[in-house]
């Protein structure tokens, strides 16, 4: 198991370095950063002065290495638009996004896994058809449209939930449902397929022949093996949720890191965009690595190697 973990760790570090270089390169792919900072009315001398001031006249690899060393220490520079340190700006907003992502993936798992298990136990039943309907609707329905429908029905018409803001736990209910519903279809289908495969295995029939109770067969033998790929998928979905929460945060006026990313892109605030891409990517890489380690621990063949 240790060689597998070391291999995955090396791969994660390699991916992290690649993402950091791509994130840094955005500064130059968007055009001349010195001209963008100097403004449209700046002269050639002004642009050159800005280029020297921010170090854009140095070789790109030198700039990247210095930026990476500062990023490792948590120093992402100063925001071009907000005129604040990028690290403190993100730290102020990140808690909202983390809470929303954790609530979203919890809602998705607590809803999709039981539905997938029941659908596998009773294939072609009403529950199975209902799970299939939710799966198709979840993939076909845009998250911003679903969020607007919830706001109109539960926030305005019925008045049960606040339509925007983040001052209490009630403000996170509708955003959690919207964000979690996006991840439900894949988790539900994978759980159902895994359970169907495991329930038709020889060792499940052997356990039933030995007189094991149906609950013991389902939860100790079947679900434990069927849930292994779901763990990896949940980690991937968590990464998507943190990075893709910009739409949900915009619809429900949640001023988290996702909304900050939209603001920074719209205002050409490249240091903030760079930092957010790097941080969201690191979350994705870390979650994927932890899921691989957990899968290896759950797999008896990996534990014995």
CSV table of C-alpha atoms in Angstrom, one decimal:
chain,number,residue,atom,x,y,z
A,1,UNK,CA,0.0,0.0,0.0
A,2,UNK,CA,2.9,2.4,0.8
A,3,UNK,CA,4.3,2.3,-2.8
A,4,UNK,CA,0.8,3.1,-4.1
A,5,UNK,CA,0.5,6.1,-1.8
A,6,UNK,CA,3.9,7.4,-2.7
A,7,UNK,CA,3.2,7.1,-6.4
A,8,UNK,CA,-0.1,9.0,-6.0
A,9,UNK,CA,1.6,11.6,-3.9
A,10,UNK,CA,4.3,12.2,-6.5
A,11,UNK,CA,1.6,12.4,-9.2
A,12,UNK,CA,-0.4,14.9,-7.1
A,13,UNK,CA,2.7,17.1,-6.7
A,14,UNK,CA,3.4,17.0,-10.4
A,15,UNK,CA,-0.2,18.0,-11.2
A,16,UNK,CA,0.0,20.8,-8.6
A,17,UNK,CA,3.2,22.2,-10.2
A,18,UNK,CA,1.6,22.0,-13.7
A,19,UNK,CA,-1.6,23.8,-12.5
A,20,UNK,CA,0.5,26.5,-10.8
A,21,UNK,CA,2.4,27.2,-14.0
A,22,UNK,CA,-0.8,27.4,-16.0
A,23,UNK,CA,-2.3,29.7,-13.4
A,24,UNK,CA,0.7,32.0,-13.5
A,25,UNK,CA,0.7,32.0,-17.3
A,26,UNK,CA,-2.8,33.5,-17.4
A,27,UNK,CA,-1.2,36.8,-16.5
A,28,UNK,CA,0.5,36.8,-19.9
A,29,UNK,CA,-2.1,35.0,-22.0
A,30,UNK,CA,-4.6,37.7,-21.4
A,31,UNK,CA,-2.3,40.3,-23.1
A,32,UNK,CA,0.3,42.8,-21.8
A,33,UNK,CA,-0.3,43.1,-18.1
A,34,UNK,CA,1.6,46.3,-17.9
A,35,UNK,CA,-0.6,48.0,-20.4
A,36,UNK,CA,-3.7,46.7,-18.6
A,37,UNK,CA,-2.5,48.1,-15.3
A,38,UNK,CA,-1.4,51.4,-16.8
A,39,UNK,CA,-4.8,52.1,-18.4
A,40,UNK,CA,-6.0,52.9,-21.9
A,41,UNK,CA,-4.8,56.5,-21.8
A,42,UNK,CA,-1.3,55.7,-20.6
A,43,UNK,CA,1.7,56.6,-22.8
A,44,UNK,CA,4.5,54.2,-23.8
A,45,UNK,CA,6.7,55.6,-21.0
A,46,UNK,CA,4.0,55.0,-18.4
A,47,UNK,CA,3.5,51.4,-19.6
A,48,UNK,CA,7.3,50.8,-19.4
A,49,UNK,CA,7.4,52.3,-15.9
A,50,UNK,CA,4.6,49.9,-14.8
A,51,UNK,CA,6.4,47.0,-16.4
A,52,UNK,CA,9.6,47.7,-14.5
A,53,UNK,CA,7.7,48.4,-11.3
A,54,UNK,CA,5.9,45.0,-11.2
A,55,UNK,CA,8.9,43.1,-12.6
A,56,UNK,CA,7.3,42.2,-16.0
A,57,UNK,CA,10.5,43.0,-17.8
A,58,UNK,CA,12.2,40.0,-16.3
A,59,UNK,CA,12.2,36.5,-17.8
A,60,UNK,CA,9.0,34.6,-17.4
A,61,UNK,CA,10.6,31.6,-15.6
A,62,UNK,CA,12.2,33.9,-13.1
A,63,UNK,CA,8.9,35.6,-12.4
A,64,UNK,CA,7.2,32.2,-12.0
A,65,UNK,CA,9.7,30.9,-9.6
A,66,UNK,CA,9.4,34.0,-7.4
A,67,UNK,CA,5.6,33.9,-7.6
A,68,UNK,CA,5.6,30.2,-6.7
A,69,UNK,CA,7.9,30.8,-3.7
A,70,UNK,CA,5.6,33.6,-2.4
A,71,UNK,CA,2.5,31.5,-3.1
A,72,UNK,CA,3.9,28.6,-1.0
A,73,UNK,CA,4.2,31.1,1.9
A,74,UNK,CA,0.7,32.3,1.3
A,75,UNK,CA,1.7,35.6,-0.3
A,76,UNK,CA,-0.3,36.1,-3.6
A,77,UNK,CA,0.5,39.8,-4.0
A,78,UNK,CA,-2.0,42.6,-4.0
A,79,UNK,CA,-5.3,42.8,-5.7
A,80,UNK,CA,-5.3,45.2,-8.7
A,81,UNK,CA,-9.0,46.2,-8.0
A,82,UNK,CA,-9.6,45.8,-4.3
A,83,UNK,CA,-6.1,47.1,-3.3
A,84,UNK,CA,-5.9,44.5,-0.6
A,85,UNK,CA,-3.6,41.5,0.0
A,86,UNK,CA,-5.1,38.7,-2.1
A,87,UNK,CA,-4.5,36.1,0.7
A,88,UNK,CA,-6.6,38.1,3.2
A,89,UNK,CA,-9.3,38.8,0.5
A,90,UNK,CA,-9.7,35.1,-0.2
A,91,UNK,CA,-9.5,34.1,3.4
A,92,UNK,CA,-12.4,36.4,4.1
A,93,UNK,CA,-14.6,34.8,1.4
A,94,UNK,CA,-13.4,31.2,1.5
A,95,UNK,CA,-15.4,30.2,4.6
A,96,UNK,CA,-18.7,30.7,2.8
A,97,UNK,CA,-17.7,28.6,-0.2
A,98,UNK,CA,-16.3,25.8,2.1
A,99,UNK,CA,-19.5,25.7,4.1
A,100,UNK,CA,-21.6,25.6,0.9
A,101,UNK,CA,-19.4,22.8,-0.6
A,102,UNK,CA,-19.5,20.7,2.5
A,103,UNK,CA,-23.3,21.0,2.8
A,104,UNK,CA,-23.7,20.3,-0.9
A,105,UNK,CA,-21.7,17.1,-1.0
A,106,UNK,CA,-23.3,15.9,2.3
A,107,UNK,CA,-26.8,16.5,0.8
A,108,UNK,CA,-25.8,14.7,-2.4
A,109,UNK,CA,-24.4,11.7,-0.5
A,110,UNK,CA,-27.2,11.4,2.0
A,111,UNK,CA,-29.7,11.5,-0.8
A,112,UNK,CA,-28.1,9.7,-3.7
A,113,UNK,CA,-26.5,6.7,-1.9
A,114,UNK,CA,-29.8,5.5,-0.2
A,115,UNK,CA,-31.7,6.0,-3.5
A,116,UNK,CA,-29.0,4.1,-5.4
A,117,UNK,CA,-29.1,1.2,-2.9
A,118,UNK,CA,-32.9,1.0,-2.9
A,119,UNK,CA,-33.0,1.2,-6.7
A,120,UNK,CA,-30.5,-1.7,-6.9
A,121,UNK,CA,-32.4,-3.8,-4.4
A,122,UNK,CA,-35.7,-3.3,-6.4
A,123,UNK,CA,-34.7,-2.8,-10.0
A,124,UNK,CA,-37.5,-1.6,-12.4
A,125,UNK,CA,-39.6,-0.6,-9.4
A,126,UNK,CA,-41.2,2.8,-8.8
A,127,UNK,CA,-38.2,3.8,-6.7
A,128,UNK,CA,-35.9,2.8,-9.5
A,129,UNK,CA,-37.9,4.8,-12.0
A,130,UNK,CA,-38.0,7.8,-9.6
A,131,UNK,CA,-34.2,7.6,-9.1
A,132,UNK,CA,-33.7,7.5,-12.9
A,133,UNK,CA,-36.0,10.5,-13.3
A,134,UNK,CA,-34.0,12.5,-10.7
A,135,UNK,CA,-30.8,11.4,-12.4
A,136,UNK,CA,-31.9,12.6,-15.9
A,137,UNK,CA,-33.4,15.8,-14.5
A,138,UNK,CA,-30.3,16.6,-12.5
A,139,UNK,CA,-28.1,16.4,-15.6
A,140,UNK,CA,-30.5,18.3,-17.9
A,141,UNK,CA,-31.5,21.1,-15.5
A,142,UNK,CA,-29.1,24.2,-15.4
A,143,UNK,CA,-28.2,25.0,-11.8
A,144,UNK,CA,-29.0,28.7,-12.2
A,145,UNK,CA,-32.5,27.9,-13.5
A,146,UNK,CA,-33.1,25.5,-10.6
A,147,UNK,CA,-31.9,28.1,-8.2
A,148,UNK,CA,-34.2,30.7,-9.6
A,149,UNK,CA,-37.2,28.3,-9.4
A,150,UNK,CA,-36.5,27.6,-5.7
A,151,UNK,CA,-36.2,31.3,-5.0
A,152,UNK,CA,-39.5,32.1,-6.6
A,153,UNK,CA,-41.4,29.2,-5.0
A,154,UNK,CA,-39.9,28.9,-1.5
A,155,UNK,CA,-38.4,32.4,-1.1
A,156,UNK,CA,-41.0,34.7,-2.6
A,157,UNK,CA,-44.3,32.8,-3.0
A,158,UNK,CA,-44.3,30.7,0.1
A,159,UNK,CA,-41.8,32.8,2.1
A,160,UNK,CA,-40.4,29.7,3.9
A,161,UNK,CA,-36.7,30.5,3.2
A,162,UNK,CA,-34.7,33.7,2.7
A,163,UNK,CA,-33.9,34.1,-1.0
A,164,UNK,CA,-30.4,35.6,-0.6
A,165,UNK,CA,-27.6,36.3,1.9
A,166,UNK,CA,-25.6,34.2,4.3
A,167,UNK,CA,-26.3,35.5,7.8
A,168,UNK,CA,-27.9,32.3,9.1
A,169,UNK,CA,-28.1,28.5,8.4
A,170,UNK,CA,-31.5,29.0,6.7
A,171,UNK,CA,-29.8,31.0,4.0
A,172,UNK,CA,-27.8,27.9,3.0
A,173,UNK,CA,-30.7,25.5,2.5
A,174,UNK,CA,-31.6,26.4,-1.0
A,175,UNK,CA,-28.0,26.8,-2.3
A,176,UNK,CA,-27.2,23.5,-0.7
A,177,UNK,CA,-30.0,21.8,-2.5
A,178,UNK,CA,-29.0,23.3,-5.9
A,179,UNK,CA,-25.3,22.6,-5.5
A,180,UNK,CA,-25.9,19.0,-4.1
A,181,UNK,CA,-28.5,18.2,-6.8
A,182,UNK,CA,-25.8,18.7,-9.4
A,183,UNK,CA,-23.7,15.9,-7.9
A,184,UNK,CA,-26.6,13.5,-7.2
A,185,UNK,CA,-27.1,11.9,-10.6
A,186,UNK,CA,-23.5,10.6,-11.0
A,187,UNK,CA,-23.4,9.3,-7.4
A,188,UNK,CA,-26.8,7.7,-7.6
A,189,UNK,CA,-26.0,5.9,-10.9
A,190,UNK,CA,-22.6,4.7,-9.7
A,191,UNK,CA,-24.1,3.4,-6.4
A,192,UNK,CA,-26.9,1.6,-8.2
A,193,UNK,CA,-24.5,0.0,-10.7
A,194,UNK,CA,-22.0,-1.0,-8.0
A,195,UNK,CA,-24.7,-2.5,-5.8
A,196,UNK,CA,-26.2,-4.5,-8.7
A,197,UNK,CA,-22.8,-5.9,-9.6
A,198,UNK,CA,-22.0,-6.8,-6.0
A,199,UNK,CA,-25.4,-8.3,-5.2
A,200,UNK,CA,-24.9,-10.8,-8.1
A,201,UNK,CA,-21.5,-11.9,-6.8
A,202,UNK,CA,-20.8,-15.4,-5.5
A,203,UNK,CA,-19.8,-14.3,-2.0
A,204,UNK,CA,-23.1,-12.5,-1.5
A,205,UNK,CA,-25.0,-15.7,-2.5
A,206,UNK,CA,-22.7,-17.6,-0.1
A,207,UNK,CA,-23.4,-15.2,2.7
A,208,UNK,CA,-27.2,-15.6,2.2
A,209,UNK,CA,-26.8,-19.4,2.0
A,210,UNK,CA,-25.1,-19.3,5.4
A,211,UNK,CA,-28.1,-17.6,6.9
A,212,UNK,CA,-26.8,-14.1,7.2
A,213,UNK,CA,-29.5,-11.5,7.6
A,214,UNK,CA,-30.5,-9.3,4.7
A,215,UNK,CA,-29.3,-6.1,6.5
A,216,UNK,CA,-25.9,-7.7,7.2
A,217,UNK,CA,-25.6,-8.8,3.6
A,218,UNK,CA,-26.5,-5.4,2.2
A,219,UNK,CA,-24.6,-3.1,4.5
A,220,UNK,CA,-21.6,-5.1,5.7
A,221,UNK,CA,-20.8,-7.1,2.5
A,222,UNK,CA,-22.5,-5.4,-0.5
A,223,UNK,CA,-22.4,-1.7,0.3
A,224,UNK,CA,-18.9,-1.8,1.7
A,225,UNK,CA,-17.6,-3.0,-1.6
A,226,UNK,CA,-19.9,-1.0,-3.8
A,227,UNK,CA,-19.1,2.3,-2.1
A,228,UNK,CA,-15.4,2.3,-2.9
A,229,UNK,CA,-15.7,4.0,-6.4
A,230,UNK,CA,-18.4,6.4,-4.9
A,231,UNK,CA,-15.7,7.7,-2.5
A,232,UNK,CA,-13.5,8.8,-5.4
A,233,UNK,CA,-16.4,10.3,-7.3
A,234,UNK,CA,-17.5,12.2,-4.2
A,235,UNK,CA,-14.0,13.7,-4.0
A,236,UNK,CA,-14.1,14.7,-7.6
A,237,UNK,CA,-17.5,16.2,-7.2
A,238,UNK,CA,-16.4,18.1,-4.1
A,239,UNK,CA,-13.6,19.7,-6.2
A,240,UNK,CA,-16.1,20.6,-8.9
A,241,UNK,CA,-18.4,22.1,-6.3
A,242,UNK,CA,-15.8,24.4,-4.8
A,243,UNK,CA,-14.6,25.5,-8.2
A,244,UNK,CA,-18.0,25.7,-9.8
A,245,UNK,CA,-19.9,27.4,-6.9
A,246,UNK,CA,-19.7,30.7,-8.8
A,247,UNK,CA,-23.1,30.2,-10.4
A,248,UNK,CA,-24.9,29.3,-7.2
A,249,UNK,CA,-23.2,32.0,-5.2
A,250,UNK,CA,-24.2,34.6,-7.8
A,251,UNK,CA,-27.8,33.4,-7.9
A,252,UNK,CA,-28.2,33.5,-4.1
A,253,UNK,CA,-26.0,36.5,-3.4
A,254,UNK,CA,-23.5,34.5,-1.4
A,255,UNK,CA,-20.3,36.5,-1.3
A,256,UNK,CA,-17.9,33.6,-1.2
A,257,UNK,CA,-14.8,32.7,-3.1
A,258,UNK,CA,-16.8,31.7,-6.2
A,259,UNK,CA,-18.4,35.1,-6.4
A,260,UNK,CA,-15.0,36.7,-5.8
A,261,UNK,CA,-13.7,34.8,-8.8
A,262,UNK,CA,-16.5,36.2,-11.0
A,263,UNK,CA,-15.8,39.8,-9.7
A,264,UNK,CA,-12.0,39.4,-10.4
A,265,UNK,CA,-12.5,38.1,-13.9
A,266,UNK,CA,-15.0,40.9,-14.8
A,267,UNK,CA,-12.6,43.5,-13.4
A,268,UNK,CA,-9.3,42.0,-14.9
A,269,UNK,CA,-7.9,41.4,-11.4
A,270,UNK,CA,-5.4,38.8,-12.5
A,271,UNK,CA,-3.5,38.2,-9.2
A,272,UNK,CA,-6.8,37.3,-7.5
A,273,UNK,CA,-7.8,35.0,-10.4
A,274,UNK,CA,-4.4,33.3,-10.3
A,275,UNK,CA,-4.7,32.7,-6.6
A,276,UNK,CA,-8.3,31.4,-6.8
A,277,UNK,CA,-7.4,29.0,-9.6
A,278,UNK,CA,-4.5,27.7,-7.7
A,279,UNK,CA,-6.4,27.3,-4.4
A,280,UNK,CA,-9.4,25.6,-6.0
A,281,UNK,CA,-7.1,23.2,-7.9
A,282,UNK,CA,-5.2,22.4,-4.7
A,283,UNK,CA,-8.5,21.5,-3.0
A,284,UNK,CA,-9.4,19.2,-6.0
A,285,UNK,CA,-5.9,17.6,-5.9
A,286,UNK,CA,-6.0,17.0,-2.1
A,287,UNK,CA,-9.5,15.6,-2.1
A,288,UNK,CA,-8.6,13.2,-5.0
A,289,UNK,CA,-5.4,12.1,-3.3
A,290,UNK,CA,-7.3,11.4,0.0
A,291,UNK,CA,-9.9,9.5,-1.9
A,292,UNK,CA,-7.3,7.3,-3.5
A,293,UNK,CA,-5.7,6.6,-0.1
A,294,UNK,CA,-9.1,5.7,1.4
A,295,UNK,CA,-9.9,3.5,-1.6
A,296,UNK,CA,-6.6,1.7,-1.1
A,297,UNK,CA,-7.4,1.2,2.6
A,298,UNK,CA,-10.8,-0.1,1.9
A,299,UNK,CA,-9.5,-2.6,-0.7
A,300,UNK,CA,-8.3,-5.7,1.0
A,301,UNK,CA,-5.9,-6.5,-1.9
A,302,UNK,CA,-4.2,-3.1,-1.5
A,303,UNK,CA,-3.9,-3.4,2.3
A,304,UNK,CA,-2.2,-6.8,2.0
A,305,UNK,CA,0.4,-5.5,-0.6
